[in-house]
Coordinates of C-alpha atoms in Angstrom, one line a residue:
M1 CA 16.4 1.3 11.0
N2 CA 17.8 4.3 9.0
F3 CA 16.2 5.2 5.7
N4 CA 18.3 7.4 3.5
K5 CA 16.3 6.9 0.3
I6 CA 12.7 5.9 -0.4
C7 CA 11.1 4.9 -3.7
V8 CA 7.3 5.7 -3.8
L9 CA 5.5 3.9 -6.7
G10 CA 2.3 5.8 -7.6
L11 CA 2.0 9.5 -7.5
G12 CA -1.7 10.0 -7.1
Y13 CA -3.8 11.3 -4.2
I14 CA -1.9 9.3 -1.6
G15 CA 1.5 8.6 -3.2
L16 CA 2.4 12.2 -4.0
P17 CA 1.5 13.7 -0.6
T18 CA 3.3 10.8 1.1
A19 CA 6.4 11.2 -1.1
A20 CA 6.5 15.0 -0.6
T21 CA 6.0 14.7 3.2
F22 CA 8.9 12.3 3.5
A23 CA 11.1 14.6 1.4
T24 CA 10.3 17.7 3.5
H25 CA 11.4 15.7 6.5
G26 CA 14.9 15.3 5.1
I27 CA 14.7 11.9 3.3
K28 CA 15.7 11.4 -0.3
V29 CA 12.6 10.3 -2.2
L30 CA 12.2 9.0 -5.8
G31 CA 8.6 9.3 -6.9
V32 CA 7.7 6.9 -9.7
D33 CA 4.6 6.9 -11.9
V34 CA 3.9 5.0 -15.1
N35 CA 1.9 7.9 -16.5
P36 CA 4.3 10.0 -18.5
L37 CA 2.0 13.1 -18.2
V38 CA 2.2 12.8 -14.4
V39 CA 6.0 12.7 -14.5
E40 CA 6.3 15.5 -17.0
T41 CA 3.9 17.7 -15.0
L42 CA 5.8 17.3 -11.8
K43 CA 9.1 17.9 -13.4
R44 CA 7.8 21.2 -14.6
G45 CA 6.9 22.0 -10.9
E46 CA 3.2 21.7 -11.6
L47 CA 0.5 19.5 -10.1
H48 CA -1.9 17.0 -11.7
I49 CA -4.2 16.8 -8.7
H50 CA -5.8 19.3 -6.3
E51 CA -5.4 19.0 -2.5
P52 CA -5.2 22.0 -0.2
G53 CA -1.6 22.9 0.7
L54 CA -0.1 20.2 -1.6
R55 CA 1.4 22.6 -4.1
E56 CA 3.5 24.3 -1.5
V57 CA 4.7 21.1 0.0
V58 CA 5.6 19.6 -3.4
E59 CA 7.4 22.8 -4.5
Q60 CA 9.4 22.8 -1.2
A61 CA 10.3 19.1 -1.7
L62 CA 11.4 19.6 -5.3
A63 CA 13.3 22.7 -4.5
S64 CA 15.2 21.0 -1.7
G65 CA 16.4 18.3 -4.1
N66 CA 15.0 15.6 -1.8
L67 CA 12.1 14.8 -4.2
T68 CA 12.8 13.7 -7.7
V69 CA 10.4 11.9 -10.1
S70 CA 10.9 9.2 -12.7
S71 CA 9.0 6.6 -14.7
Q72 CA 11.3 3.8 -13.3
P73 CA 12.3 2.7 -9.8
E74 CA 15.8 2.7 -8.5
E75 CA 17.6 1.0 -5.6
A76 CA 16.5 2.4 -2.3
D77 CA 16.2 1.5 1.4
A78 CA 12.5 1.3 1.3
F79 CA 9.8 0.9 -1.4
L80 CA 6.2 2.1 -0.9
I81 CA 3.5 0.9 -3.3
A82 CA 0.6 3.5 -3.5
V83 CA -1.1 2.6 -6.8
P84 CA -4.9 2.3 -7.5
T85 CA -6.9 -0.8 -6.8
P86 CA -10.2 -0.3 -8.5
F87 CA -12.7 -3.0 -9.4
H88 CA -13.1 -4.4 -12.9
E89 CA -15.7 -2.6 -14.9
D90 CA -16.6 -5.7 -17.0
Q91 CA -15.7 -8.7 -14.8
F92 CA -18.1 -10.1 -12.1
A93 CA -18.7 -13.2 -10.1
E94 CA -21.8 -14.6 -8.6
Y95 CA -22.8 -16.4 -5.3
E96 CA -26.3 -17.7 -4.7
G97 CA -27.7 -15.2 -7.1
R98 CA -25.7 -12.2 -5.8
R99 CA -23.6 -10.7 -8.5
Y100 CA -20.5 -8.9 -7.2
K101 CA -17.6 -6.9 -8.4
L102 CA -14.0 -8.1 -8.6
A103 CA -10.8 -6.2 -7.6
D104 CA -8.4 -5.2 -10.3
M105 CA -5.0 -5.8 -8.8
S106 CA -3.0 -5.3 -12.0
A107 CA -1.4 -2.0 -10.8
V108 CA -0.3 -3.6 -7.6
V109 CA 1.2 -6.6 -9.5
A110 CA 3.0 -4.3 -12.0
A111 CA 4.4 -2.1 -9.2
T112 CA 5.6 -5.1 -7.2
E113 CA 7.2 -6.6 -10.3
A114 CA 9.0 -3.3 -11.0
I115 CA 10.6 -3.5 -7.5
V116 CA 12.1 -7.0 -7.9
P117 CA 15.2 -6.0 -9.9
Y118 CA 16.1 -3.4 -7.3
L119 CA 15.3 -5.4 -4.2
R120 CA 18.3 -5.9 -1.8
K121 CA 18.8 -7.5 1.5
G122 CA 17.7 -5.4 4.4
N123 CA 15.2 -3.4 2.3
L124 CA 11.6 -2.6 3.4
V125 CA 8.6 -2.9 1.1
V126 CA 5.3 -1.4 2.2
L127 CA 2.0 -1.9 0.4
E128 CA -0.3 1.1 1.0
S129 CA -2.9 0.4 -1.7
T130 CA -6.2 -0.7 -0.3
S131 CA -6.4 -4.4 -1.0
P132 CA -8.4 -7.6 -0.3
P133 CA -7.4 -9.6 2.8
R134 CA -4.2 -11.6 2.4
T135 CA -3.0 -9.6 -0.6
T136 CA 0.4 -8.9 1.1
L137 CA 0.9 -12.6 1.9
D138 CA -0.6 -14.3 -1.2
L139 CA 0.1 -11.8 -4.0
V140 CA 2.9 -9.3 -3.1
R141 CA 5.2 -11.7 -1.2
P142 CA 5.5 -14.4 -3.9
I143 CA 6.3 -11.7 -6.6
L144 CA 9.0 -10.1 -4.4
E145 CA 10.5 -13.5 -3.6
R146 CA 11.2 -14.1 -7.3
S147 CA 14.3 -12.1 -6.4
T148 CA 15.4 -15.2 -4.4
L149 CA 15.2 -13.1 -1.2
K150 CA 12.8 -14.2 1.5
A151 CA 10.2 -11.9 3.0
G152 CA 10.7 -11.5 6.8
S153 CA 14.2 -12.8 6.8
D154 CA 16.1 -11.2 3.9
F155 CA 13.9 -8.2 3.5
F156 CA 11.0 -6.6 5.5
L157 CA 7.4 -6.6 4.1
C158 CA 4.5 -4.6 5.5
Y159 CA 1.0 -3.5 4.8
S160 CA 0.1 0.0 6.0
P161 CA -3.1 1.6 4.7
E162 CA -3.6 5.3 4.2
R163 CA -6.4 6.5 6.5
V164 CA -6.8 10.1 5.3
L165 CA -9.6 12.4 4.2
P166 CA -9.4 14.2 0.9
G167 CA -9.2 17.9 1.6
Q168 CA -7.2 17.2 4.8
I169 CA -4.6 14.7 3.5
L170 CA -1.5 16.6 4.5
R171 CA -2.6 17.1 8.1
E172 CA -4.0 13.7 8.6
L173 CA -0.9 11.9 7.1
V174 CA 1.0 13.4 10.1
E175 CA -1.7 13.4 12.8
N176 CA -3.7 10.2 12.3
A177 CA -2.9 6.9 13.9
R178 CA -0.9 4.6 11.6
V179 CA -1.4 0.9 11.5
I180 CA 1.6 -1.1 10.4
G181 CA 1.0 -4.8 9.5
G182 CA 4.2 -6.8 9.1
V183 CA 4.6 -10.3 7.7
T184 CA 6.8 -10.7 10.8
P185 CA 7.1 -8.6 14.0
E186 CA 10.5 -7.4 12.7
S187 CA 8.9 -6.2 9.5
A188 CA 6.2 -4.3 11.5
R189 CA 9.0 -2.7 13.6
A190 CA 10.9 -1.7 10.4
G191 CA 7.6 -0.1 9.1
H192 CA 7.2 1.7 12.4
D193 CA 10.7 3.2 12.1
L194 CA 10.0 4.4 8.6
Y195 CA 6.8 6.3 9.3
A196 CA 8.1 7.6 12.6
A197 CA 10.0 10.1 10.3
F198 CA 6.9 12.3 10.2
V199 CA 3.9 10.6 11.9
K200 CA 2.9 12.3 15.1
G201 CA -0.1 10.1 15.7
Q202 CA 0.0 6.7 17.4
I203 CA 1.9 4.0 15.3
V204 CA 0.4 0.6 16.0
E205 CA 2.1 -2.6 15.0
T206 CA 0.2 -5.7 14.0
D207 CA 0.2 -8.4 11.3
A208 CA -0.3 -7.7 7.6
T209 CA -3.7 -9.4 7.2
T210 CA -5.1 -7.6 10.3
A211 CA -4.0 -4.3 8.9
E212 CA -5.6 -5.1 5.5
M213 CA -8.9 -5.9 7.3
V214 CA -8.8 -2.8 9.5
K215 CA -8.7 -0.6 6.4
L216 CA -11.6 -2.4 4.8
M217 CA -13.6 -2.5 8.0
E218 CA -13.3 1.3 8.4
N219 CA -14.8 2.0 5.0
T220 CA -17.3 -0.8 5.0
Y221 CA -18.6 0.5 8.3
R222 CA -19.2 3.8 6.7
D223 CA -20.8 2.3 3.6
V224 CA -23.3 0.3 5.6
N225 CA -24.2 3.3 7.7
I226 CA -24.7 5.5 4.6
A227 CA -26.9 2.8 3.1
I228 CA -29.2 2.9 6.1
A229 CA -29.3 6.7 5.8
N230 CA -30.3 6.4 2.2
E231 CA -33.0 3.9 3.0
F232 CA -34.3 6.3 5.7
A233 CA -34.5 9.0 3.0
R234 CA -36.6 6.7 0.9
L235 CA -38.8 5.8 3.8
A236 CA -39.2 9.5 4.8
E237 CA -40.5 10.3 1.3
K238 CA -43.0 7.5 1.5
F239 CA -44.3 8.6 4.9
G240 CA -44.2 12.4 4.2
V241 CA -41.4 13.1 6.7
D242 CA -38.4 15.4 6.4
V243 CA -35.5 12.9 6.8
W244 CA -33.0 15.7 7.6
D245 CA -35.1 16.8 10.6
A246 CA -35.7 13.2 11.6
I247 CA -32.0 12.4 11.6
R248 CA -31.3 15.6 13.6
L249 CA -33.8 14.5 16.2
A250 CA -32.6 10.8 16.3
N251 CA -29.0 11.9 16.7
L252 CA -30.0 13.6 20.0
H253 CA -29.8 10.1 21.4
P254 CA -26.4 9.7 23.0
R255 CA -25.8 6.3 21.3
V256 CA -27.1 7.2 17.8
N257 CA -25.1 8.8 15.0
I258 CA -27.0 8.5 11.8
L259 CA -25.0 9.7 8.7
N260 CA -26.4 11.8 5.9
P261 CA -28.1 10.5 2.8
G262 CA -27.2 11.7 -0.6
P263 CA -27.0 10.8 -4.3
G264 CA -24.9 7.8 -3.6
V265 CA -21.4 6.8 -2.4
G266 CA -18.3 7.5 -4.4
G267 CA -14.5 7.9 -4.2
H268 CA -11.8 5.3 -4.4
C269 CA -12.4 3.9 -1.0
I270 CA -15.9 3.6 0.5
S271 CA -17.6 2.7 -2.8
V272 CA -14.9 0.1 -3.7
D273 CA -13.5 -1.4 -0.5
P274 CA -16.6 -3.4 0.7
W275 CA -16.5 -5.3 -2.6
F276 CA -13.1 -6.7 -1.5
F277 CA -14.8 -8.4 1.5
V278 CA -17.6 -9.7 -0.7
E279 CA -15.1 -11.0 -3.3
T280 CA -13.0 -12.9 -0.8
A281 CA -15.9 -14.3 1.3
P282 CA -19.3 -14.0 -0.5
E283 CA -20.8 -16.6 1.8
L284 CA -20.2 -14.4 4.8
T285 CA -21.1 -10.9 3.6
P286 CA -24.9 -10.6 2.7
L287 CA -25.2 -7.4 4.8
I288 CA -22.2 -5.8 3.1
Y289 CA -23.4 -6.9 -0.3
H290 CA -26.9 -5.5 0.2
A291 CA -25.6 -2.2 1.6
R292 CA -23.5 -1.8 -1.5
K293 CA -26.5 -2.5 -3.7
V294 CA -28.5 0.2 -1.9
N295 CA -25.8 2.8 -2.4
D296 CA -25.2 1.8 -6.0
E297 CA -28.9 2.2 -6.6
Q298 CA -29.1 5.6 -5.1
P299 CA -28.3 7.6 -8.3
H300 CA -31.2 5.8 -10.0
F301 CA -33.4 6.9 -7.1
V302 CA -32.3 10.5 -7.5
V303 CA -33.1 10.4 -11.2
R304 CA -36.6 9.2 -10.5
R305 CA -37.0 12.1 -8.0
V306 CA -35.8 14.6 -10.6
S307 CA -38.2 13.1 -13.2
E308 CA -41.1 13.5 -10.7
A309 CA -40.1 17.1 -10.0
L310 CA -40.0 18.0 -13.7
G311 CA -42.9 15.9 -14.9
G312 CA -40.5 13.8 -17.1
L313 CA -37.0 14.2 -18.4
S314 CA -37.1 14.1 -22.2
G315 CA -35.8 17.3 -23.6
K316 CA -35.5 19.0 -20.2
R317 CA -32.4 21.2 -19.7
I318 CA -30.8 20.6 -16.3
A319 CA -27.9 22.5 -14.7
A320 CA -26.0 19.9 -12.6
L321 CA -23.9 21.5 -9.9
G322 CA -21.0 19.4 -8.7
L323 CA -19.4 16.2 -10.1
A324 CA -16.9 15.4 -7.4
Y325 CA -17.6 12.4 -5.1
K326 CA -17.7 14.7 -2.0
A327 CA -17.6 18.4 -1.1
D328 CA -14.7 20.7 -1.8
V329 CA -12.4 18.2 -3.5
D330 CA -11.6 17.6 -7.2
D331 CA -11.8 13.8 -7.0
L332 CA -14.3 12.4 -9.5
R333 CA -13.4 8.7 -9.0
E334 CA -16.6 6.5 -8.7
S335 CA -18.6 9.7 -8.2
P336 CA -22.4 9.2 -7.9
A337 CA -22.9 12.7 -9.3
V338 CA -21.3 11.6 -12.6
E339 CA -23.5 8.6 -12.6
V340 CA -26.6 10.7 -12.0
V341 CA -25.6 12.9 -15.0
H342 CA -25.2 9.9 -17.3
L343 CA -28.5 8.4 -16.2
L344 CA -30.4 11.7 -16.8
Q345 CA -28.9 11.9 -20.3
Q346 CA -30.0 8.3 -20.9
E347 CA -33.6 9.4 -20.1
G348 CA -33.4 12.2 -22.6
A349 CA -32.4 15.1 -20.5
Q350 CA -29.9 17.7 -21.7
V351 CA -27.5 18.2 -18.8
K352 CA -24.8 20.9 -18.4
A353 CA -22.5 20.2 -15.5
W354 CA -20.4 22.7 -13.5
E355 CA -17.6 21.4 -11.3
P356 CA -15.6 24.3 -9.9
F357 CA -12.7 22.1 -8.6
K358 CA -12.2 20.4 -12.0
P359 CA -13.8 22.6 -14.7
H360 CA -11.8 20.9 -17.5
A361 CA -12.2 17.3 -16.4
G362 CA -13.0 16.2 -20.0
L363 CA -15.4 13.4 -18.9
K364 CA -16.6 11.3 -21.7
G365 CA -20.2 12.0 -22.5
V366 CA -20.6 14.9 -20.1
D367 CA -21.2 18.4 -21.3
M368 CA -18.9 20.5 -19.0
S369 CA -19.7 24.1 -18.5
P370 CA -16.8 26.6 -18.2
N371 CA -18.5 28.4 -15.4
L372 CA -21.7 28.5 -13.3
E373 CA -23.4 31.1 -15.5
D374 CA -23.0 28.9 -18.6
A375 CA -24.6 26.0 -16.8
L376 CA -27.5 28.1 -15.6
K377 CA -28.3 30.3 -18.6
D378 CA -30.8 28.0 -20.5
A379 CA -31.7 25.6 -17.7
D380 CA -35.2 24.4 -16.8
A381 CA -34.1 23.1 -13.5
I382 CA -31.1 23.2 -11.1
L383 CA -29.8 20.0 -9.5
L384 CA -27.4 20.2 -6.5
L385 CA -25.4 17.0 -6.5
V386 CA -22.4 18.0 -4.3
R387 CA -22.3 20.2 -1.2
H388 CA -19.4 22.4 -2.3
T389 CA -19.1 25.4 0.0
E390 CA -19.3 27.6 -3.1
F391 CA -22.7 26.2 -3.9
T392 CA -24.1 26.4 -0.3
R393 CA -23.3 30.2 -0.4
L394 CA -25.3 30.9 -3.5
D395 CA -27.9 33.6 -3.2
P396 CA -31.2 32.3 -4.7
A397 CA -32.2 35.8 -5.8
D398 CA -28.9 36.2 -7.6
V399 CA -29.3 32.8 -9.2
A400 CA -32.9 33.7 -10.3
A401 CA -31.5 36.6 -12.3
K402 CA -29.2 34.3 -14.2
T403 CA -31.5 31.5 -15.3
P404 CA -35.0 30.8 -16.5
A405 CA -35.1 27.8 -14.2
R406 CA -37.6 27.9 -11.4
I407 CA -37.2 24.4 -10.1
V408 CA -34.4 23.3 -7.9
I409 CA -33.7 19.8 -6.6
D410 CA -31.3 19.5 -3.6
T411 CA -29.9 16.0 -3.0
V412 CA -27.4 16.9 -0.2
N413 CA -29.3 19.3 2.1
G414 CA -27.1 22.2 0.9
W415 CA -29.8 24.9 0.6
H416 CA -32.4 26.5 2.8
R417 CA -35.9 25.8 1.4
E418 CA -37.5 29.0 2.5
A419 CA -34.8 31.2 0.8
W420 CA -35.4 29.4 -2.5
L421 CA -39.2 29.6 -2.2
K422 CA -39.0 33.3 -1.4
A423 CA -36.9 33.8 -4.6
G424 CA -39.7 32.2 -6.7
F425 CA -38.4 28.7 -7.1
Q426 CA -40.1 25.4 -6.6
F427 CA -38.0 23.4 -4.1
H428 CA -37.5 19.7 -3.9
R429 CA -35.1 18.0 -1.5
L430 CA -34.1 14.4 -1.3
G431 CA -35.8 12.7 1.6
D432 CA -38.2 15.6 2.2
T433 CA -41.6 15.5 0.6
K434 CA -42.6 18.5 2.7
S435 CA -40.9 20.6 0.1
Q436 CA -43.3 19.3 -2.5
I437 CA -46.3 19.9 -0.1
V438 CA -45.2 23.5 0.3
N439 CA -44.9 23.9 -3.5
R440 CA -48.4 22.5 -4.1
Q441 CA -49.9 24.9 -1.6
S442 CA -48.0 27.9 -2.9

């Protein structure tokens, strides 16, 4: 199939890079977003999100005239839905005493409904948003068929999940394997033809529900493995072991690859997607459910460790370094670091947070520092929550000159204990009570 014009609905962390990439490969693209600030920002040639290399690609796409932005869809050869699918903050269900979260599919519904007036025979519609199994068949297809056209015969319908890593999105969009799940084999082939415009990785055709499940399996696999790493960290503290050293040694086994513990699991994928399995089949997912509970509990575990290090939290001034959900990105969605800050404040601590990738995030209830020095200047303790490269390169002696704090708590194994001890700090590390033993002896 030939695609002369594509309409991409949703210009966030996936939609905008995808739209810009298609545009730089010679295809006319209309990017649509319901947020007027996003549309206005892009029309000015500016960006509302941070991703390495994205500014240059978007500028090139806009300058070529191949990328335009609007708040409304138009007729096109293909429509891509790349809108958020979070879970409801205030809606839950329960199965045999297990309370679980529910997916908020309102953005997918709204985007799909917006396509209906412009849908024509021979069009292709692709859902990219991570979704519970059977969303394409049971939610998206019936809405599109209100047009009186039938999916699979009058128009093509696919599910094709994004499988990219923030910080490397532009490269991985092109190089990673792409799974195309069609409601019919012909739909999958049409999706294959679309993404072949720029994808260099393998393009695999399957059915829509398999593609949906593949995406959820990938992130659930990681979530479960992070959960066991977090439990290992808790066990290590109980038994007086350095979990980081223990993981290093265990991973020498050729069939073992234990992931790293940390303050929790965040982002719009790993911390959300497993709930889609639990929601659609609670009777079959006790392991997935309990792994989610372990990772959701991890910020509380970190707060208890901070309290132990400081001898209580009430009135203590803490410099929290990092709010993003992972290192070297500006994405704060579902970030465990933000949750840790809120929990510390609930316990009476005074927290000043510094997030170099999003210094003006304007998070409700979070005291954001304009720079590192401001966060450090009156602190009693320094809490490392994100392993940003900028933080791992800090010189402890230089930090000591900027703050009265002499206690550091490292939750991500970003700092060398000996260097901080040498600079006069007490050093505490998640999953490592040996740090505390050294402090007691010194």
